[in-house]
PDB file of N, CA and C in Angstrom:
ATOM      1  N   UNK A   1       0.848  -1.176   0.000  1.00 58.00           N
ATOM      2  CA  UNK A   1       0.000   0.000   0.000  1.00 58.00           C
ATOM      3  C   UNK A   1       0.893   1.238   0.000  1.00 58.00           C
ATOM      4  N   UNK A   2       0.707   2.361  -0.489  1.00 55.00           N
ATOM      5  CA  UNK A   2       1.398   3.281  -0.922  1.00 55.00           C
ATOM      6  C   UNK A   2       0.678   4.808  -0.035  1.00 55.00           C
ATOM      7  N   UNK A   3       0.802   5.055   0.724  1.00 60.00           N
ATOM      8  CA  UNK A   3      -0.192   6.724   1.343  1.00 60.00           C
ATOM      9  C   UNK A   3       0.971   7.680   1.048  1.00 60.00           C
ATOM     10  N   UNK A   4       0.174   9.043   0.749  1.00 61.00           N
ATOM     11  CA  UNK A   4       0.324  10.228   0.573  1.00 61.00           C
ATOM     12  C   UNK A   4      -0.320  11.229   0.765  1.00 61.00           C
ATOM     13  N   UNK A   5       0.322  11.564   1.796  1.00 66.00           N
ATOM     14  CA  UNK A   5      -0.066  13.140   3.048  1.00 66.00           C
ATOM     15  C   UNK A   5      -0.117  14.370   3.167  1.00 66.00           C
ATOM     16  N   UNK A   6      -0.347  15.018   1.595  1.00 64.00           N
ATOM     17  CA  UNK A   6      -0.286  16.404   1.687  1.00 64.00           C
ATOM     18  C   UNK A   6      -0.267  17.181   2.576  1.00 64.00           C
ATOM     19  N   UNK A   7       0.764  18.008   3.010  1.00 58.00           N
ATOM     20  CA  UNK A   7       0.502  19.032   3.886  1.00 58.00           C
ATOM     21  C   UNK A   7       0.844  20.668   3.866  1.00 58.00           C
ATOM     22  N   UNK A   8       0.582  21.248   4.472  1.00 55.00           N
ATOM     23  CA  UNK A   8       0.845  22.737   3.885  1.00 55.00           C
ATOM     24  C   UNK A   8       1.942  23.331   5.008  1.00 55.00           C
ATOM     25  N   UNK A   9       2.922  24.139   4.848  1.00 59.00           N
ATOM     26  CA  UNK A   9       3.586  24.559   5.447  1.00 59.00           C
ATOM     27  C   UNK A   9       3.074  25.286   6.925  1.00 59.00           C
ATOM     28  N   UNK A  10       2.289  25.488   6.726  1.00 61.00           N
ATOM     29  CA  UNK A  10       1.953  26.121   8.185  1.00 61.00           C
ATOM     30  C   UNK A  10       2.669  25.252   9.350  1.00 61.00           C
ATOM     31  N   UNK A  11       2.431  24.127   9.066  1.00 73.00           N
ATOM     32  CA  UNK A  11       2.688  22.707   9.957  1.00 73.00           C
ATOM     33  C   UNK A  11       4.158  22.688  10.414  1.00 73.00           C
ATOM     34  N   UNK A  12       4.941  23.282   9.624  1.00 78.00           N
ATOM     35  CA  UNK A  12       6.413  23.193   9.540  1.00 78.00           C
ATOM     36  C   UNK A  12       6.696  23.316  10.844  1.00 78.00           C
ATOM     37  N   UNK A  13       6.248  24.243  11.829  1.00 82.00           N
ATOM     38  CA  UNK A  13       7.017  24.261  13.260  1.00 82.00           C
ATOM     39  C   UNK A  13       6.663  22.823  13.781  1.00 82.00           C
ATOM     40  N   UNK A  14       5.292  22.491  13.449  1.00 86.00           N
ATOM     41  CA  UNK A  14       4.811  21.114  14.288  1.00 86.00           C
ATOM     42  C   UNK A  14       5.909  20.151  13.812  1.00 86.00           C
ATOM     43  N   UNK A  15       6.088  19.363  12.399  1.00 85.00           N
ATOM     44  CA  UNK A  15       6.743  18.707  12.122  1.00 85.00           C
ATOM     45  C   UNK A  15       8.418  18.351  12.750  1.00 85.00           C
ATOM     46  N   UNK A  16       8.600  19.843  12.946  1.00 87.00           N
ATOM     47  CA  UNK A  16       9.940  19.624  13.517  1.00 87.00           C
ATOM     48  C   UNK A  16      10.024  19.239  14.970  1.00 87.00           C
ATOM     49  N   UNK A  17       9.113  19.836  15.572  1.00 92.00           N
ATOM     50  CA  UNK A  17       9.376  18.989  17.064  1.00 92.00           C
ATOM     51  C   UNK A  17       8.624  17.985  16.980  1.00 92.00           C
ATOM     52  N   UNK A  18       7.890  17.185  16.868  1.00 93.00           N
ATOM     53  CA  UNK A  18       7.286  15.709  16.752  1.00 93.00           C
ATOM     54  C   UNK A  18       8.169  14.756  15.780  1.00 93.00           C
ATOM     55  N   UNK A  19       9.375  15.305  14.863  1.00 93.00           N
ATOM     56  CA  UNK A  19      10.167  14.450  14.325  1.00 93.00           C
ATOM     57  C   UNK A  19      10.737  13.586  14.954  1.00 93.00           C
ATOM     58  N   UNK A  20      11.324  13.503  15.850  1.00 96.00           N
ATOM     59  CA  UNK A  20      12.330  12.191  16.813  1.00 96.00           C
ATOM     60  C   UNK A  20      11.101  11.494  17.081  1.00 96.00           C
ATOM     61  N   UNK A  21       9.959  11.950  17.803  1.00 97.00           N
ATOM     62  CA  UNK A  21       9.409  10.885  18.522  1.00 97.00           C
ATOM     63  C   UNK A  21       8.372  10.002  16.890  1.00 97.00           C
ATOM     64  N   UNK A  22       8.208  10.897  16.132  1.00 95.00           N
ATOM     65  CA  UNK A  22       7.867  10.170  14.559  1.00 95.00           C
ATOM     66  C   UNK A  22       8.848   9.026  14.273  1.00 95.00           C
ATOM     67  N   UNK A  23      10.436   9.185  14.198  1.00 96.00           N
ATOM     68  CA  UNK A  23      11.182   8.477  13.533  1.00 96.00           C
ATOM     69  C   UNK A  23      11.200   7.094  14.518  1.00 96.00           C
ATOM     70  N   UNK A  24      11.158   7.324  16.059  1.00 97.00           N
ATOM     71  CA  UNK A  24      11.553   6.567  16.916  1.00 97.00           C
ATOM     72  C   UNK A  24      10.390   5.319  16.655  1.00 97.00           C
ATOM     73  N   UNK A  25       9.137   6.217  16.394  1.00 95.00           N
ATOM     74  CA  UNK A  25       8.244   5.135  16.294  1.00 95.00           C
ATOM     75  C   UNK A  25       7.599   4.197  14.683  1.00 95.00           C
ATOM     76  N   UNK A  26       8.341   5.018  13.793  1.00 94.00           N
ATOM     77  CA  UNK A  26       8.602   4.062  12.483  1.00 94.00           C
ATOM     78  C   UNK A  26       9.931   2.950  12.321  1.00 94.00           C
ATOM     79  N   UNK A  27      10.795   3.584  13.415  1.00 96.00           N
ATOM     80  CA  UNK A  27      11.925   2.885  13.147  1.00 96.00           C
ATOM     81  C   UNK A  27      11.248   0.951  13.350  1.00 96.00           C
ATOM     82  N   UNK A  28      10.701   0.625  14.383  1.00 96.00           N
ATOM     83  CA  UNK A  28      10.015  -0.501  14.754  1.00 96.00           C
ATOM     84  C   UNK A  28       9.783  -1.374  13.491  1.00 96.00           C
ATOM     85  N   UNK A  29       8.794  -0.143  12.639  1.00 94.00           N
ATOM     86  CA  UNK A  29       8.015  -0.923  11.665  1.00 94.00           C
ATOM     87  C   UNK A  29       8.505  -1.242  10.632  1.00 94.00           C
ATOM     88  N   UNK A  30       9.731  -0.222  10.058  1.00 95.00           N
ATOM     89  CA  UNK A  30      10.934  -0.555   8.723  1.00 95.00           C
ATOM     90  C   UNK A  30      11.481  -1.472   9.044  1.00 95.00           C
ATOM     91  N   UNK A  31      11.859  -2.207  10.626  1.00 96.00           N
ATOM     92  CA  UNK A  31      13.023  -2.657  10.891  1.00 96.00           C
ATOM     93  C   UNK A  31      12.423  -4.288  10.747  1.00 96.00           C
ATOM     94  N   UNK A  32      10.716  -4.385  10.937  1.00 95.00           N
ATOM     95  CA  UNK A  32      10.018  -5.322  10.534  1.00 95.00           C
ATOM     96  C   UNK A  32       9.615  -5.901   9.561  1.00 95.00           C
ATOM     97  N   UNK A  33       9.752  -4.490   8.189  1.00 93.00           N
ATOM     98  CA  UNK A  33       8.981  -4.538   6.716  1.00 93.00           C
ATOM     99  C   UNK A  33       8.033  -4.629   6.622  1.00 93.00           C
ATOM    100  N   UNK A  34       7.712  -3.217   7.569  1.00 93.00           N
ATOM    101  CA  UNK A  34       6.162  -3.112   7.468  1.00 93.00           C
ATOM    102  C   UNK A  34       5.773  -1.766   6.821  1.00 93.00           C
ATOM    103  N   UNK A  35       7.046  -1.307   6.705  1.00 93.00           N
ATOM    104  CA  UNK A  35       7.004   0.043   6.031  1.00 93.00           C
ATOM    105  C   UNK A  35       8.578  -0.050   5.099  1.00 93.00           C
ATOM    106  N   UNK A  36       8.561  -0.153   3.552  1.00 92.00           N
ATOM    107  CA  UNK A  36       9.458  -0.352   3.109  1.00 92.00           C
ATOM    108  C   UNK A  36      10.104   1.133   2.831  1.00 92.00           C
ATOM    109  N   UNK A  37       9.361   2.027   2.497  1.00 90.00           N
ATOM    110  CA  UNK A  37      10.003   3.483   2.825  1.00 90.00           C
ATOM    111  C   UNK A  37       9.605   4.532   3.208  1.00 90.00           C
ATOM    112  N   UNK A  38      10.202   5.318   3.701  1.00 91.00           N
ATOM    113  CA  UNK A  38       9.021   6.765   3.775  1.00 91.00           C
ATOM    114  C   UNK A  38       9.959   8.017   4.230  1.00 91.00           C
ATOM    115  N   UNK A  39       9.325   9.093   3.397  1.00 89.00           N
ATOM    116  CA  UNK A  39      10.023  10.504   3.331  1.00 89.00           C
ATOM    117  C   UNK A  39       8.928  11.804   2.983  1.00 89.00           C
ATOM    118  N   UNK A  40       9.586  12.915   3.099  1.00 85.00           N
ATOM    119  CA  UNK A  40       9.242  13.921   2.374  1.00 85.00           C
ATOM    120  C   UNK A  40       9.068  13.852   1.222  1.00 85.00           C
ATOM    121  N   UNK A  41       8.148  14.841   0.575  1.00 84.00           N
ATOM    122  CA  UNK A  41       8.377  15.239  -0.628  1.00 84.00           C
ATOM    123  C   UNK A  41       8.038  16.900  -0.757  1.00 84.00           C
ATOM    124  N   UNK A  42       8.594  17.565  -2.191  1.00 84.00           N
ATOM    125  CA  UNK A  42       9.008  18.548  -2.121  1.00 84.00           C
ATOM    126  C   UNK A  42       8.490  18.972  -4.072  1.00 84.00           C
ATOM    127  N   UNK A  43       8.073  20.496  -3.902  1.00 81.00           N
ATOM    128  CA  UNK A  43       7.756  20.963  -5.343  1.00 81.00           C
ATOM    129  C   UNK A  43       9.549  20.861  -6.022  1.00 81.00           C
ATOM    130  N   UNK A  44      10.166  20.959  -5.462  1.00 84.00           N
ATOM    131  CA  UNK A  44      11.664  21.012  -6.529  1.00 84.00           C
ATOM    132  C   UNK A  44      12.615  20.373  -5.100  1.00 84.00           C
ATOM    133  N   UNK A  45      13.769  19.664  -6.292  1.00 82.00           N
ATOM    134  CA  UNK A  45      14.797  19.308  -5.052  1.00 82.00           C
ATOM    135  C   UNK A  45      15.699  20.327  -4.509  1.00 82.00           C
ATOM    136  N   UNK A  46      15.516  20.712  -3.422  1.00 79.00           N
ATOM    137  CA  UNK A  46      16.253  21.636  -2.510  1.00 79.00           C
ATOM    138  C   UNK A  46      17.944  21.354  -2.846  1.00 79.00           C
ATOM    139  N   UNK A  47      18.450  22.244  -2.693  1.00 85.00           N
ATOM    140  CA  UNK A  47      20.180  22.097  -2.605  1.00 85.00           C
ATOM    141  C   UNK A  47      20.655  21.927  -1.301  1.00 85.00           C
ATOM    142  N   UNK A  48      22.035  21.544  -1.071  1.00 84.00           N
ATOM    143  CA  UNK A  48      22.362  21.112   0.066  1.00 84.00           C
ATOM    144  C   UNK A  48      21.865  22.399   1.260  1.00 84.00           C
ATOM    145  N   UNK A  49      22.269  23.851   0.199  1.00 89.00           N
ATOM    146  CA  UNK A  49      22.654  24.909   1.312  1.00 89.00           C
ATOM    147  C   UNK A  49      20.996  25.693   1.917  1.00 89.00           C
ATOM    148  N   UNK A  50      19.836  25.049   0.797  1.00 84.00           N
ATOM    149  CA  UNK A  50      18.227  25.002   0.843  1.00 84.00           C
ATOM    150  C   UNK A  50      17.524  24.779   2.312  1.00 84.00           C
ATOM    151  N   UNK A  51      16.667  25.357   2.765  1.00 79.00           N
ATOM    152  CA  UNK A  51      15.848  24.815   3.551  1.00 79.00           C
ATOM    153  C   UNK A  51      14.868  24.367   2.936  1.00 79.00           C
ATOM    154  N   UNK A  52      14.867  22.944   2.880  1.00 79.00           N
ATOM    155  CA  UNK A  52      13.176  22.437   2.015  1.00 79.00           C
ATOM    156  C   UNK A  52      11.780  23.011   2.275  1.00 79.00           C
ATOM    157  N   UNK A  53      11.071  22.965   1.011  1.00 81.00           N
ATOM    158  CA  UNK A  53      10.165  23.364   1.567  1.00 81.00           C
ATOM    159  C   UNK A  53       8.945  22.173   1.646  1.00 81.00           C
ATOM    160  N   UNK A  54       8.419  21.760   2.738  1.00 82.00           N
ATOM    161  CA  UNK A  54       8.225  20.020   2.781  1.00 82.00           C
ATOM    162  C   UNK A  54       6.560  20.314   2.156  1.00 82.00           C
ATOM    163  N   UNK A  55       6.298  19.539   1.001  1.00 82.00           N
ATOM    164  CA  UNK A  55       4.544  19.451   0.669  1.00 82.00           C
ATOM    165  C   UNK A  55       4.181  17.825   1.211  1.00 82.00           C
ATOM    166  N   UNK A  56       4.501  17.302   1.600  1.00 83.00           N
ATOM    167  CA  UNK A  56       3.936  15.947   1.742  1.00 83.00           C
ATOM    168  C   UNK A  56       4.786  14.911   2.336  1.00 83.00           C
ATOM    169  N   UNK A  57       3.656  14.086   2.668  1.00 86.00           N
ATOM    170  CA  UNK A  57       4.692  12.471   2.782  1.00 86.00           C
ATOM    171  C   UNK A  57       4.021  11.696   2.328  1.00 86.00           C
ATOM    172  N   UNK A  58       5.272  11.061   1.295  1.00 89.00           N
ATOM    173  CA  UNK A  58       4.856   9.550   0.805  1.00 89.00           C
ATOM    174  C   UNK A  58       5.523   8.777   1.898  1.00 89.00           C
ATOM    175  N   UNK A  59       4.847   7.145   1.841  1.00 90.00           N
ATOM    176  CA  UNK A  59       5.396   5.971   2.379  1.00 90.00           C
ATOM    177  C   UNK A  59       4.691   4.927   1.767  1.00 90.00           C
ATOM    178  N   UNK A  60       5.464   4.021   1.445  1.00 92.00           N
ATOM    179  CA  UNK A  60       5.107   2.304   0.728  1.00 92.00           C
ATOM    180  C   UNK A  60       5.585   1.523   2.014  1.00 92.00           C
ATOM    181  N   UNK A  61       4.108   0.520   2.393  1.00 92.00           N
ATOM    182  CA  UNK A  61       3.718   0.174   3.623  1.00 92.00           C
ATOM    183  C   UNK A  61       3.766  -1.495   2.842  1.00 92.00           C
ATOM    184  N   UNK A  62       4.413  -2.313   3.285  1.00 93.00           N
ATOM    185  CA  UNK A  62       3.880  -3.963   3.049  1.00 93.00           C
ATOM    186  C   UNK A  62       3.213  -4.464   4.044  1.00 93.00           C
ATOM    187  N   UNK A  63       1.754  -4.478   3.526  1.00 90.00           N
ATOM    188  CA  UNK A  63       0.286  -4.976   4.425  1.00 90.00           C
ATOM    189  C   UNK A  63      -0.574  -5.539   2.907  1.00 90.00           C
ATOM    190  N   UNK A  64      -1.373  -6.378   3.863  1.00 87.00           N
ATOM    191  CA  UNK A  64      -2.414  -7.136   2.892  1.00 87.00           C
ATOM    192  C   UNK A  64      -3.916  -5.974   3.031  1.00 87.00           C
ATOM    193  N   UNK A  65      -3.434  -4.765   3.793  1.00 91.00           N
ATOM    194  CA  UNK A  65      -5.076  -3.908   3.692  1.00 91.00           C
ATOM    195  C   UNK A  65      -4.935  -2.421   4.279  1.00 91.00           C
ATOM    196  N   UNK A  66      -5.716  -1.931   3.727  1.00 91.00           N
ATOM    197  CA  UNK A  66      -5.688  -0.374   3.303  1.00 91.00           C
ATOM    198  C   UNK A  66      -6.215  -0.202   5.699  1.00 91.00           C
ATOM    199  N   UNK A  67      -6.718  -0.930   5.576  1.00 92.00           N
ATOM    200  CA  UNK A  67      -7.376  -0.710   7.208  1.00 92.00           C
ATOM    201  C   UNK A  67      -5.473  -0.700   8.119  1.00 92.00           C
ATOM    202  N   UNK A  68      -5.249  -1.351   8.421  1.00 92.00           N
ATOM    203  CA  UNK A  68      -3.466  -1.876   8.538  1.00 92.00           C
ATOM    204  C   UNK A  68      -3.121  -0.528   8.493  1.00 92.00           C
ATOM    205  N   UNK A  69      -2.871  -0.291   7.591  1.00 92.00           N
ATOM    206  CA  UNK A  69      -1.871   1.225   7.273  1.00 92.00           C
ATOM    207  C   UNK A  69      -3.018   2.118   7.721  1.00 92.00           C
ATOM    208  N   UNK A  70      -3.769   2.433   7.713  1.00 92.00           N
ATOM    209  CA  UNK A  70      -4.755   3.626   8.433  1.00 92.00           C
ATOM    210  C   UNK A  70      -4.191   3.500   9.735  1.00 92.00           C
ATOM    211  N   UNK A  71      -4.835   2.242  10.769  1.00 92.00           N
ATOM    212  CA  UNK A  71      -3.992   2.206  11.928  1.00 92.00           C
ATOM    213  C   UNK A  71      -2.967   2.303  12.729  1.00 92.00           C
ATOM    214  N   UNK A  72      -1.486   2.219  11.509  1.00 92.00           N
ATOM    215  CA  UNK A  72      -0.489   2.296  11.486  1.00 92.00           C
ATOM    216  C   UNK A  72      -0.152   4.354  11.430  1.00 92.00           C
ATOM    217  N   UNK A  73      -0.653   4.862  10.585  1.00 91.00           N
ATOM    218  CA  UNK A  73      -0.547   6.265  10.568  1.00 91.00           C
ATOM    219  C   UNK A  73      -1.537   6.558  11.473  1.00 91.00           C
ATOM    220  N   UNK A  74      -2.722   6.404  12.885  1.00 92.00           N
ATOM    221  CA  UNK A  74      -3.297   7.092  13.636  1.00 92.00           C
ATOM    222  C   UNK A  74      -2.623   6.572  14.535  1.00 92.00           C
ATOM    223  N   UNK A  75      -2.044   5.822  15.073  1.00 94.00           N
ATOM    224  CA  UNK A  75      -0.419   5.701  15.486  1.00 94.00           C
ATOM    225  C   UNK A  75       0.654   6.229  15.597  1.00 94.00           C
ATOM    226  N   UNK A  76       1.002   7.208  14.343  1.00 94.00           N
ATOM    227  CA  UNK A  76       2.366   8.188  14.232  1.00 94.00           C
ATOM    228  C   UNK A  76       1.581   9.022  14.861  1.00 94.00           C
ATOM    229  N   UNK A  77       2.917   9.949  15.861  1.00 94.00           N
ATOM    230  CA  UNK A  77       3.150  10.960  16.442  1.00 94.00           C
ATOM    231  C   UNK A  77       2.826  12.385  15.245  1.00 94.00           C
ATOM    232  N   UNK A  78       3.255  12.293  14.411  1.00 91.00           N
ATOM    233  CA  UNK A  78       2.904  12.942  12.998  1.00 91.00           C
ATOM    234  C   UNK A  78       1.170  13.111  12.625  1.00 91.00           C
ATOM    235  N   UNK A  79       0.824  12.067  13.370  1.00 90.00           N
ATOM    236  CA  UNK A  79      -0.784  11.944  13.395  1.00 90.00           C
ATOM    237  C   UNK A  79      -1.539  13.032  14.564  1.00 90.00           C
ATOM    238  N   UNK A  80      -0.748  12.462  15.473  1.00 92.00           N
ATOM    239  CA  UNK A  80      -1.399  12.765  17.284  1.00 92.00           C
ATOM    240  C   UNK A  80      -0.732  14.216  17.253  1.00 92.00           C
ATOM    241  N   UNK A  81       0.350  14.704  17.026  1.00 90.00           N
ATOM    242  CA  UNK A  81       0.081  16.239  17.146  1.00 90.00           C
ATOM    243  C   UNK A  81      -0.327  17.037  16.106  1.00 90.00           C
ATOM    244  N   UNK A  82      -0.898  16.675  15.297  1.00 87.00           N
ATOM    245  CA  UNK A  82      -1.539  17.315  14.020  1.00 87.00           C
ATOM    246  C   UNK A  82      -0.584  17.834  12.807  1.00 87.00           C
ATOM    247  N   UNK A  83       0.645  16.966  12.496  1.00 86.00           N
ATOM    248  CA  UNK A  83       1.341  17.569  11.313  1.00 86.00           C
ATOM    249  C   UNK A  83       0.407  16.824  10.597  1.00 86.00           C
ATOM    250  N   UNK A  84       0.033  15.552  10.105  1.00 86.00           N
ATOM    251  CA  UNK A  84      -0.598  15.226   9.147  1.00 86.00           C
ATOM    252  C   UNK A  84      -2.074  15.699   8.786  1.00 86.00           C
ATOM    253  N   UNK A  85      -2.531  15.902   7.724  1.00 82.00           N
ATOM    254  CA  UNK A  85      -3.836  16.449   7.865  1.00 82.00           C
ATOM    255  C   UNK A  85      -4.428  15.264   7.914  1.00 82.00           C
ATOM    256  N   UNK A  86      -5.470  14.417   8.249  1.00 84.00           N
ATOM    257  CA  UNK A  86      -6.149  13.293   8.366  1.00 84.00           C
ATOM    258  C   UNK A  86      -7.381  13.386   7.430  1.00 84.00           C
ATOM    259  N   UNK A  87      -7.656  14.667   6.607  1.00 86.00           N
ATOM    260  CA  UNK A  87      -8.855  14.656   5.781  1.00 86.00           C
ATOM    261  C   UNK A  87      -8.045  14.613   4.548  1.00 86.00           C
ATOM    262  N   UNK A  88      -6.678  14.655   4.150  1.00 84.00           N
ATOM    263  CA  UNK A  88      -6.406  14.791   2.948  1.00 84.00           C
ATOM    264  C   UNK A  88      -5.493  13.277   2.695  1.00 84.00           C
ATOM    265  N   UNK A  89      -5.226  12.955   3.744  1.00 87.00           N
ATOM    266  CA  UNK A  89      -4.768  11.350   3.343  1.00 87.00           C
ATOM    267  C   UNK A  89      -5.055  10.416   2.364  1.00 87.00           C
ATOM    268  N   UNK A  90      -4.222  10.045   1.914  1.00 89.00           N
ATOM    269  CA  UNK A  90      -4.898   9.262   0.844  1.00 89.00           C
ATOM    270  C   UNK A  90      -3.851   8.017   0.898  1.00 89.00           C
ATOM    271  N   UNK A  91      -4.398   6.782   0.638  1.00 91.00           N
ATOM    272  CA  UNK A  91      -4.090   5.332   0.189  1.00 91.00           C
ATOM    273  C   UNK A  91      -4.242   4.620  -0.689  1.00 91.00           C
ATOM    274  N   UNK A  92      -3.550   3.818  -1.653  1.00 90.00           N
ATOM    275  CA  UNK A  92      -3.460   3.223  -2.884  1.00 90.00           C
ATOM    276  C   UNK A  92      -3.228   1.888  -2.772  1.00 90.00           C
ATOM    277  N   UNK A  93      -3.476   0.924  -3.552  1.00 91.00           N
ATOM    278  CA  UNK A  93      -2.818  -0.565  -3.319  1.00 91.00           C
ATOM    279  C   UNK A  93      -1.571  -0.283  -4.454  1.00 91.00           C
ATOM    280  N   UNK A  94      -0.414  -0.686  -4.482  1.00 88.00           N
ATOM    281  CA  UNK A  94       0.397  -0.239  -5.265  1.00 88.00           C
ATOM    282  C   UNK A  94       1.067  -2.007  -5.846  1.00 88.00           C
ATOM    283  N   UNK A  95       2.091  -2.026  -7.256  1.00 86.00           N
ATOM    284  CA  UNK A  95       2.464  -3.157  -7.430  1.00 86.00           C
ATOM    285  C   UNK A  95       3.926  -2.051  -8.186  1.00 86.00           C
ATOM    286  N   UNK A  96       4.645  -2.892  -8.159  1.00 85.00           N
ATOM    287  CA  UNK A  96       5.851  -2.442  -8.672  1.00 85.00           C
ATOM    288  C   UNK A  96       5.800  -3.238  -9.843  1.00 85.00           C
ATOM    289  N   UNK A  97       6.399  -2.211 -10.892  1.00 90.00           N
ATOM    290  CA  UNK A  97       6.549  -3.052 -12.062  1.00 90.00           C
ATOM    291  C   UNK A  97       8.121  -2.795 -12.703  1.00 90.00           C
ATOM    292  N   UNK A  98       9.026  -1.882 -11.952  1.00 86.00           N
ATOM    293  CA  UNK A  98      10.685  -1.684 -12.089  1.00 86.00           C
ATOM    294  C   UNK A  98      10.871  -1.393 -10.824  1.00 86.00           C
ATOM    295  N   UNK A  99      11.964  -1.885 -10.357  1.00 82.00           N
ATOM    296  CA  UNK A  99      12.270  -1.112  -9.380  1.00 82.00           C
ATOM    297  C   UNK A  99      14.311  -1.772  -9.247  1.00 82.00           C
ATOM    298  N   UNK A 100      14.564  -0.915  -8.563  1.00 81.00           N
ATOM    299  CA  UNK A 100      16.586  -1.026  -8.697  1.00 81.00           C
ATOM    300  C   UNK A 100      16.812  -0.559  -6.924  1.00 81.00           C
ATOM    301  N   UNK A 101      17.730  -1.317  -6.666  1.00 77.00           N
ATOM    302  CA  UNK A 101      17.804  -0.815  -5.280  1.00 77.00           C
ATOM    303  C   UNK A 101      18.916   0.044  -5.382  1.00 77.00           C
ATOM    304  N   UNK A 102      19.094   0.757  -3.861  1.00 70.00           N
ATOM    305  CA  UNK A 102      20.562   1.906  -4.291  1.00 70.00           C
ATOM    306  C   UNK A 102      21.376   1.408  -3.479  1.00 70.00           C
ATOM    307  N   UNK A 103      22.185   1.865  -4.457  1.00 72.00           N
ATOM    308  CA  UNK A 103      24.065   1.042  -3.371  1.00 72.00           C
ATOM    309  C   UNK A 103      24.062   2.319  -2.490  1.00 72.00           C
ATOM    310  N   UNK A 104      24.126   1.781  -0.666  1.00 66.00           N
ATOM    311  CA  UNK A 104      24.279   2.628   0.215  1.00 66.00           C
ATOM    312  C   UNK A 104      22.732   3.182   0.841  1.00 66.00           C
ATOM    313  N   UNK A 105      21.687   3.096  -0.379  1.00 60.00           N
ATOM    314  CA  UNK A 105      20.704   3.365   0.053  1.00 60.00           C
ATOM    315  C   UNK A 105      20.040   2.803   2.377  1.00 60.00           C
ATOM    316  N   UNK A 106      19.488   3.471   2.994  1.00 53.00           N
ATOM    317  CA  UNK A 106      19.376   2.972   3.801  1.00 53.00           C
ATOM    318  C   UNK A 106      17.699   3.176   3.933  1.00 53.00           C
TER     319      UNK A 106
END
């Protein structure tokens, strides 16, 4: 399953302090493969010396159901202090049809 979290900058102060306790509590679920990735995303790629400007989060979740990953994101800390919007969420069943892994990737 594949979700994507639009969000609008306003959020930006929230995001940053609820980040550790966000990462602390995905770390669990990557480390299980229950979440094969998840990040920001952004209208253009920022440069090193950039402050991003964050529009969203994707994440590709390995579950057999769209219910699973709902539960799993009203769960994130990202949820419970309101960086994510919960009316604009959205979920997909996804299948890969290329994919290449990255040397170093983590």
């Amino acid at each position: 399953m594949a979700s994507h979290s639009p969000r609008p900058q306003r959020r930006a102060s929230k995001r940053l302090e609820a980040r550790p306790q966000h990462l602390a509590g995905v770390k669990p679920l990557a480390e299980a493969g229950a979440i094969l990735f998840g990040g920001a995303f952004f209208d253009d790629l920022p440069s090193d010396e950039e402050t991003p400007q964050v529009e969203g989060t994707v994440l590709l979740a390995y579950t057999e159901s769209k219910e699973t990953v709902l539960e799993q994101l009203r769960q994130d800390e990202y949820f419970r202090s309101g960086v994510w919007d919960w009316d604009r969420v959205q979920i997909y069943g996804f299948k890969t049809a290329l994919r290449k892994g990255l040397e170093g990737g983590t």
